[in-house]
PDB file of C-alpha atoms in Angstrom:
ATOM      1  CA  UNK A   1     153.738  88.533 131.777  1.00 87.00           C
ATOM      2  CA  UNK A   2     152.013  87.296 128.782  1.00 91.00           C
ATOM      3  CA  UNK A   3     149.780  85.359 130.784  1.00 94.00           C
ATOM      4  CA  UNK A   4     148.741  87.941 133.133  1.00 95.00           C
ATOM      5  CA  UNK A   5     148.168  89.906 129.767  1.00 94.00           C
ATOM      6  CA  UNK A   6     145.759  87.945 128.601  1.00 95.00           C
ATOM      7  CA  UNK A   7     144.056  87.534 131.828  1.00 95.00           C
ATOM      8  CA  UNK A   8     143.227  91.019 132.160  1.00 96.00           C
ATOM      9  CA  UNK A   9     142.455  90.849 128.479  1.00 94.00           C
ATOM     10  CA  UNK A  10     139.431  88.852 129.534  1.00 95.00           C
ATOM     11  CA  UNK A  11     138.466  90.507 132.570  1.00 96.00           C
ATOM     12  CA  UNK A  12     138.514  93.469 130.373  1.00 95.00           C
ATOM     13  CA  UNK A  13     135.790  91.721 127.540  1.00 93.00           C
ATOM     14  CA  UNK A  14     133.795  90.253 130.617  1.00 94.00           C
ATOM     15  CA  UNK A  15     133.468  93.442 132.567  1.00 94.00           C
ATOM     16  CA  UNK A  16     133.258  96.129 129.971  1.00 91.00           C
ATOM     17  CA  UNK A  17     131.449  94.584 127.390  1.00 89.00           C
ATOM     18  CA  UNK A  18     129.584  91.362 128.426  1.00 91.00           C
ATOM     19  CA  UNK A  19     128.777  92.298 132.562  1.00 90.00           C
ATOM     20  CA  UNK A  20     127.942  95.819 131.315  1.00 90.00           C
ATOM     21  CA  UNK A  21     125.757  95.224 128.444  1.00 91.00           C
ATOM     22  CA  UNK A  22     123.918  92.797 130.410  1.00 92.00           C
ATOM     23  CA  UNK A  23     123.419  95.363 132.618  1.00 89.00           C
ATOM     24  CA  UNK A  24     122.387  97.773 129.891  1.00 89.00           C
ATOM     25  CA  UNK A  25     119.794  95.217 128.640  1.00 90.00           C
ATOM     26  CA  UNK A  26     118.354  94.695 132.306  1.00 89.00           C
ATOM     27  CA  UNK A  27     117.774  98.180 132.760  1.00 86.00           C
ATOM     28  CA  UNK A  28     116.654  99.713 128.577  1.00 88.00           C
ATOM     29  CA  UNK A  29     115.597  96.507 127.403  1.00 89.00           C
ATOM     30  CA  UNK A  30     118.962  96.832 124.788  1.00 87.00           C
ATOM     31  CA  UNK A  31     121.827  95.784 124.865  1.00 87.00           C
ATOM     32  CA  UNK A  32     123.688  98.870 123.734  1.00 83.00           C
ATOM     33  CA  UNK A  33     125.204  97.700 120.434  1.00 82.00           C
ATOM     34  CA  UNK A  34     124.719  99.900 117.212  1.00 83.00           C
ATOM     35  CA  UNK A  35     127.362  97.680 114.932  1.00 77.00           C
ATOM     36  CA  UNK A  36     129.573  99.423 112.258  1.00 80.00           C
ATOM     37  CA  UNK A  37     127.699 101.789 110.204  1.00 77.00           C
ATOM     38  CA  UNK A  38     128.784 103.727 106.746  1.00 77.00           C
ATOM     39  CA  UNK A  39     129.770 102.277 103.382  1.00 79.00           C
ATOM     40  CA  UNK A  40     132.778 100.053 103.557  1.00 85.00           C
ATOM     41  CA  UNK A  41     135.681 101.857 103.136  1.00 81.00           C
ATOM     42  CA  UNK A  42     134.145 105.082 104.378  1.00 85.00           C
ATOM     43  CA  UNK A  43     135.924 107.033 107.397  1.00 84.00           C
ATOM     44  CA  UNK A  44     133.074 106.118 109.238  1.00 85.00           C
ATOM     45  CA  UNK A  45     133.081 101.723 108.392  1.00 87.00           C
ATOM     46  CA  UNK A  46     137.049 102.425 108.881  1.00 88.00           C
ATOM     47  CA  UNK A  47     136.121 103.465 112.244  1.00 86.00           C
ATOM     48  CA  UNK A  48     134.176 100.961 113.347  1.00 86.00           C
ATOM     49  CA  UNK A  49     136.311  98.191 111.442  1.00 89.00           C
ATOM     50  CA  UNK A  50     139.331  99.262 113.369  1.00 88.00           C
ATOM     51  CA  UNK A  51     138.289  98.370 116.910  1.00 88.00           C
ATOM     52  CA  UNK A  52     137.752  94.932 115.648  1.00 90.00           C
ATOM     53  CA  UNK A  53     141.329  94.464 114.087  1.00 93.00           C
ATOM     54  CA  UNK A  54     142.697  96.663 117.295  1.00 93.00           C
ATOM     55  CA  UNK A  55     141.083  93.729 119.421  1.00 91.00           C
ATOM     56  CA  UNK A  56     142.047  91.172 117.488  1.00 93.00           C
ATOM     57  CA  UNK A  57     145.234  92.094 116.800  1.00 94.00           C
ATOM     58  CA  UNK A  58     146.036  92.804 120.490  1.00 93.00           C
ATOM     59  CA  UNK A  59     145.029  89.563 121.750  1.00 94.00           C
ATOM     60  CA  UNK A  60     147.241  88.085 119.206  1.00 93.00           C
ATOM     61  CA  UNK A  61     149.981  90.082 120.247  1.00 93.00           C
ATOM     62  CA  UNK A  62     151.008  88.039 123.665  1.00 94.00           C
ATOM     63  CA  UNK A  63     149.455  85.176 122.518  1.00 95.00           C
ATOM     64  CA  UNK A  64     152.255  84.860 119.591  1.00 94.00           C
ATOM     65  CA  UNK A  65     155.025  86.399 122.687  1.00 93.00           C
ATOM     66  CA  UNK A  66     153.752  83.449 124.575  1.00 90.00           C
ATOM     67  CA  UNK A  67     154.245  81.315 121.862  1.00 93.00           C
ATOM     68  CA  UNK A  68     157.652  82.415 120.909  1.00 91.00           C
ATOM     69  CA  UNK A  69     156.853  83.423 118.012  1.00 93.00           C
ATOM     70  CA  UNK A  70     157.689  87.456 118.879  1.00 90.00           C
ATOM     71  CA  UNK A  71     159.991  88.450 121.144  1.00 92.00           C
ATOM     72  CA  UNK A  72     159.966  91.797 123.413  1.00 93.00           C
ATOM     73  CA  UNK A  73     161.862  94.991 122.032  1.00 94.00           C
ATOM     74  CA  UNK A  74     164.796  94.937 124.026  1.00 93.00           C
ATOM     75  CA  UNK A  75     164.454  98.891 124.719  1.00 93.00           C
ATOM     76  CA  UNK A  76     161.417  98.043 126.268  1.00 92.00           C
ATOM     77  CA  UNK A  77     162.270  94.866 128.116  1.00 90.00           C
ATOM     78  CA  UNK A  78     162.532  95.915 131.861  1.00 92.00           C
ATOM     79  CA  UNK A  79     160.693  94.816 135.336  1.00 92.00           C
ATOM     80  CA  UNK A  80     159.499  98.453 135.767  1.00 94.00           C
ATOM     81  CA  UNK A  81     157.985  99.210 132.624  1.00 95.00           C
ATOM     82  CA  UNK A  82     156.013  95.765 132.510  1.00 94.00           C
ATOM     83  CA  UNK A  83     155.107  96.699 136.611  1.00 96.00           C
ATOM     84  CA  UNK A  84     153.628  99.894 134.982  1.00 97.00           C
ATOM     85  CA  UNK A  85     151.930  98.568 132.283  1.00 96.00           C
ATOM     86  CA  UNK A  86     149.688  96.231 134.473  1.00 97.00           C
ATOM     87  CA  UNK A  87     148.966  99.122 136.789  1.00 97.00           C
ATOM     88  CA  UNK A  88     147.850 101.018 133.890  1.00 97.00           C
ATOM     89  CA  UNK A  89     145.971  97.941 132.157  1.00 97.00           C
ATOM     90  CA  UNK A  90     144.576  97.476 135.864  1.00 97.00           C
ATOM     91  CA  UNK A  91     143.168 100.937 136.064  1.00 98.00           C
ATOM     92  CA  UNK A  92     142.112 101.224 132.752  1.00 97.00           C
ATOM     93  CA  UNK A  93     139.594  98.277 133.256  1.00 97.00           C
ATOM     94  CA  UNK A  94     138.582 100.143 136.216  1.00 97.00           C
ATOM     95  CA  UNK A  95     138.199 103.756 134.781  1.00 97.00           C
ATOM     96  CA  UNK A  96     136.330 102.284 131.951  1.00 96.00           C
ATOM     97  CA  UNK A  97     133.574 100.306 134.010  1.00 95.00           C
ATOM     98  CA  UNK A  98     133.406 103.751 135.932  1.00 95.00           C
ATOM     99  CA  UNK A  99     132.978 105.976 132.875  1.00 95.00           C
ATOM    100  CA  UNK A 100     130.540 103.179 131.177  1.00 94.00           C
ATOM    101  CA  UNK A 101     128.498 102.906 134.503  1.00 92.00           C
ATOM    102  CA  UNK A 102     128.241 107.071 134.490  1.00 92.00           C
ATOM    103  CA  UNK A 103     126.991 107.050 131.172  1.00 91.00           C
ATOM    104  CA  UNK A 104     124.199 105.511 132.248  1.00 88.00           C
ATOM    105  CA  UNK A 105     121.187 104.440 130.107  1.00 87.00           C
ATOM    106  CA  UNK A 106     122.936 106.776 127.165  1.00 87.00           C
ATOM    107  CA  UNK A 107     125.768 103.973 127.038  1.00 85.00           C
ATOM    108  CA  UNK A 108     125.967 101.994 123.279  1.00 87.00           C
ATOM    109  CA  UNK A 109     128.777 100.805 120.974  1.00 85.00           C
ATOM    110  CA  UNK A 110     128.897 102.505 117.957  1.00 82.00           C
ATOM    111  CA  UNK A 111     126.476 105.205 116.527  1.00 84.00           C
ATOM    112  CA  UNK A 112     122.523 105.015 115.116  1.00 82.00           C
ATOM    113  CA  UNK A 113     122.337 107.765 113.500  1.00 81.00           C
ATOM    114  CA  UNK A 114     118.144 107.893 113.985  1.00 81.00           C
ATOM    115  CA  UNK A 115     118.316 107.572 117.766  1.00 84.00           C
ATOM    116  CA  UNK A 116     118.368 110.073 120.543  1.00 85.00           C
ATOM    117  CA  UNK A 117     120.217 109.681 123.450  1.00 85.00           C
ATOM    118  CA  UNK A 118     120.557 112.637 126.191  1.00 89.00           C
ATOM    119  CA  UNK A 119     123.818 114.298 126.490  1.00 92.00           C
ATOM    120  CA  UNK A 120     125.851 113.307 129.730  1.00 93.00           C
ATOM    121  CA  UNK A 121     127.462 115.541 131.129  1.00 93.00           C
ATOM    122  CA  UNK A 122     127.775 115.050 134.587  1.00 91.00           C
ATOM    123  CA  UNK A 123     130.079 112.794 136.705  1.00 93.00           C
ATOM    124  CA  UNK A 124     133.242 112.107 135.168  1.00 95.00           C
ATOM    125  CA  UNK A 125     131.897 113.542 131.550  1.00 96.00           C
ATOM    126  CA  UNK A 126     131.914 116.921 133.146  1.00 94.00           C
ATOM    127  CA  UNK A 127     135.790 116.738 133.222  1.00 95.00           C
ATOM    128  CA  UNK A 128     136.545 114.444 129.975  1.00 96.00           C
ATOM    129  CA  UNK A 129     134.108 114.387 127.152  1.00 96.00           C
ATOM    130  CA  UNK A 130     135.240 110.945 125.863  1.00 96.00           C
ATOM    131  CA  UNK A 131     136.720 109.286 129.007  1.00 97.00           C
ATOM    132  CA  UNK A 132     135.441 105.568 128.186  1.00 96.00           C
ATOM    133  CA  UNK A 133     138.018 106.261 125.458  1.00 96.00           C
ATOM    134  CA  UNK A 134     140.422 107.853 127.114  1.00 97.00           C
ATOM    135  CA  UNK A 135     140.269 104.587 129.970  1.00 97.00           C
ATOM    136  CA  UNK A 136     140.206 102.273 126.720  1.00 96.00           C
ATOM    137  CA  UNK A 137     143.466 103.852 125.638  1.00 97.00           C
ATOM    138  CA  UNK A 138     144.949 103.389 129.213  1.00 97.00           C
ATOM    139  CA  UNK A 139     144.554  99.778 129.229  1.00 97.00           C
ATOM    140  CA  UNK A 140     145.820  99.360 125.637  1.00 96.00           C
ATOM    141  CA  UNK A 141     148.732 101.184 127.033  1.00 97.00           C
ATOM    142  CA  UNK A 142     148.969  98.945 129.852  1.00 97.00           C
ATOM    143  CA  UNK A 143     149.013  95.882 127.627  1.00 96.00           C
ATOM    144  CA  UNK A 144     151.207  97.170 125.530  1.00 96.00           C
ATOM    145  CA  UNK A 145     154.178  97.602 127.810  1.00 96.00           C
ATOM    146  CA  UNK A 146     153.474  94.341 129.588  1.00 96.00           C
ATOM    147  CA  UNK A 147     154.086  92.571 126.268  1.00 95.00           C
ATOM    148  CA  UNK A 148     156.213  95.097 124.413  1.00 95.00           C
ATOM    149  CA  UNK A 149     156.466  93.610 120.874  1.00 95.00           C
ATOM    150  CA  UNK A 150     155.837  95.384 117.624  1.00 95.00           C
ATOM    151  CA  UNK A 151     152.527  93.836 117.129  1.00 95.00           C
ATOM    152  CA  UNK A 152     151.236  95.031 120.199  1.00 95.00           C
ATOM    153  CA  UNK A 153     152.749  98.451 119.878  1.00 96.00           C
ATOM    154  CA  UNK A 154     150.520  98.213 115.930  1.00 95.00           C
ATOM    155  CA  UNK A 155     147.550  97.012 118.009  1.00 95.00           C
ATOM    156  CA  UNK A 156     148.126 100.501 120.101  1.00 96.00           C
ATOM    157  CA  UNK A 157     148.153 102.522 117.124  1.00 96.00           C
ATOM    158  CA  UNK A 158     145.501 101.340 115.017  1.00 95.00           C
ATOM    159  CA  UNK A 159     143.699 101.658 118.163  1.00 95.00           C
ATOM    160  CA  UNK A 160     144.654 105.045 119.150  1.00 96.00           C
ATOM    161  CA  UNK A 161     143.472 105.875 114.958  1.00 94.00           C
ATOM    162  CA  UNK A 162     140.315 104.251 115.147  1.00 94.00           C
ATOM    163  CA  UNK A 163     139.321 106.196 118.408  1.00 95.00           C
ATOM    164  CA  UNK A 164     140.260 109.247 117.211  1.00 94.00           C
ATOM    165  CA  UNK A 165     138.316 108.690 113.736  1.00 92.00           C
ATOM    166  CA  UNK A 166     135.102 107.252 115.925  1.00 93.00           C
ATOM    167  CA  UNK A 167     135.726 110.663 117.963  1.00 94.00           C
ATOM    168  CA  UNK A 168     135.749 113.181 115.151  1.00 93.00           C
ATOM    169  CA  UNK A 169     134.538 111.492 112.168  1.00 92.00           C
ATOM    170  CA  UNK A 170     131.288 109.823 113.633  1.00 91.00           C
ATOM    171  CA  UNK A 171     130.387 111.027 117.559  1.00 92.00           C
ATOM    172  CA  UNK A 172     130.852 114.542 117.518  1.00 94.00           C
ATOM    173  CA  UNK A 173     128.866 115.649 114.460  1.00 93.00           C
ATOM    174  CA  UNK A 174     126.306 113.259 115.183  1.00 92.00           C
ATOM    175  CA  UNK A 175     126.186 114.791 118.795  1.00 93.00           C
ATOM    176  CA  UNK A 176     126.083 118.437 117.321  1.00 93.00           C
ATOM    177  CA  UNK A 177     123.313 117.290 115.141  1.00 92.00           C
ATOM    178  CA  UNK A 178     121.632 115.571 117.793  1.00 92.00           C
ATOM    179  CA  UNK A 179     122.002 118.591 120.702  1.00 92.00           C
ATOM    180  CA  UNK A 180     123.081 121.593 118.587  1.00 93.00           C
ATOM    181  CA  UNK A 181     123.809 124.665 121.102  1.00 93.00           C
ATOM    182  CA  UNK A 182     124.113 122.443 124.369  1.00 94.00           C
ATOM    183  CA  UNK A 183     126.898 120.347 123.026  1.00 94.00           C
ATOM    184  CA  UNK A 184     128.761 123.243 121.151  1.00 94.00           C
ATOM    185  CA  UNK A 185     128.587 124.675 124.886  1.00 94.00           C
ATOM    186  CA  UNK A 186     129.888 121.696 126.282  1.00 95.00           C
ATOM    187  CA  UNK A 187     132.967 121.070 123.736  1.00 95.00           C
ATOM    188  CA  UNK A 188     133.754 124.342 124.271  1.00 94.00           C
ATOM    189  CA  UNK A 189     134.232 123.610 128.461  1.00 93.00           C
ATOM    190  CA  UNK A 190     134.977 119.967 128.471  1.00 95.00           C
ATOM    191  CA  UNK A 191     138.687 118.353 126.775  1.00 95.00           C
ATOM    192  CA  UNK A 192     138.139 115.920 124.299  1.00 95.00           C
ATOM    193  CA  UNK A 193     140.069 113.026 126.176  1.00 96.00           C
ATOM    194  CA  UNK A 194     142.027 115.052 128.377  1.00 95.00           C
ATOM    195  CA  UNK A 195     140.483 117.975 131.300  1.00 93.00           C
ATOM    196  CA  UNK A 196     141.206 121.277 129.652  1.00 88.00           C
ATOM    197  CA  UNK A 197     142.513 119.673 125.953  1.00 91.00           C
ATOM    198  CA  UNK A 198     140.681 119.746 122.674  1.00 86.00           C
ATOM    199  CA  UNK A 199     138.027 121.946 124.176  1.00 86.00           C
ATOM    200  CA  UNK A 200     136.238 123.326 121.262  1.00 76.00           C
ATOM    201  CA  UNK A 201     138.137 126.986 120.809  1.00 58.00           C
ATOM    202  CA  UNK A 202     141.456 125.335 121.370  1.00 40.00           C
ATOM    203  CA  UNK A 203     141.107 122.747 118.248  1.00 42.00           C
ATOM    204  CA  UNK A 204     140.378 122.242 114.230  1.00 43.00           C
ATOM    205  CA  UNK A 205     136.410 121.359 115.000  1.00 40.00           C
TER     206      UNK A 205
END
């Protein structure tokens, strides 16, 4: 299961960031990356910082199970819950090309704060405001129970942290700077990563 891991590990890197940013560039003439902004240390370098250790630190997690060097939390060791986890890693590569794809032109990793992109809100935005992350989270999940150890399940949460810092700490106020009324209106309609959850009157924004 390790193996299969880190197979969908790669499609993962192939399809969501190297196919699509190629696709990016082909169509903007960028590639879509904005790098980690902030000082380090900052909420906002933090943020960016942690999907690098997330990544790397999830790789290493059934690379070091197929190694031998962890083993699998017994709790956690069972032919259904590592079935579940690759349909979840499965569709999680597959709801986060979709999502990506619907973003359009507006699409980038990480955050320039001096650019202007236009606020999607259609397709599957107009039911999830974040649902690359929410997809991104699914396949971490996914991963996770295929190759249950505790470094994986610490890969999970640092990237479950980071997403939720890039979410409130960097996105969202440079979106309400960015859009002002139009995205208040749409936070307060649209769940933060789930339909009808963390909509703008319902949380601590």
């Amino acid at each position: 299961m390790a193996v299969t891991a880190l197979i969908l590990y790669l499609v993962f890197a192939v399809l969501g960031f190297g196919w699509r940013s190629w696709v990016q560039y082909r169509q903007t003439g960028s590639t879509g990356f904005r790098g980690i902004h902030g000082q380090p240390g900052s909420l906002e370098w933090l943020a960016g910082a942690g999907f690098i250790v997330a990544i790397i630190v999830g790789v290493g997690a059934p690379v070091a199970q197929l190694l031998g060097v962890l083993t699998p939390i017994p709790v956690l060791q069972a032919p259904w819950i590592q079935a579940l986890g690759t349909v979840l890693a499965v569709a999680g590569i597959a709801a986060t090309v979709y999502a990506q794809l619907d973003m359009g032109e507006s699409w980038r990793i990480g955050v320039d704060p001096d650019e202007t992109t236009t606020l999607v809100r259609n397709g599957v935005f107009g039911t999830v405001r974040n649902p690359i992350f929410t997809a991104m989270l699914m396949f971490a999940a996914g991963i996770t129970l295929m190759t249950p150890n505790p470094v994986a399940l610490s890969a999970f949460v640092v990237l479950l942290t980071t997403i939720e810092l890039q979410v409130r700490i960097v996105e969202e106020p440079y979106l309400l700077r960015t859009h002002g009324q139009p995205y208040r209106d749409y936070c307060a309609g649209v769940g933060r990563f789930l339909p009808g959850i963390g909509r703008a009157e319902n949380s601590d924004r």
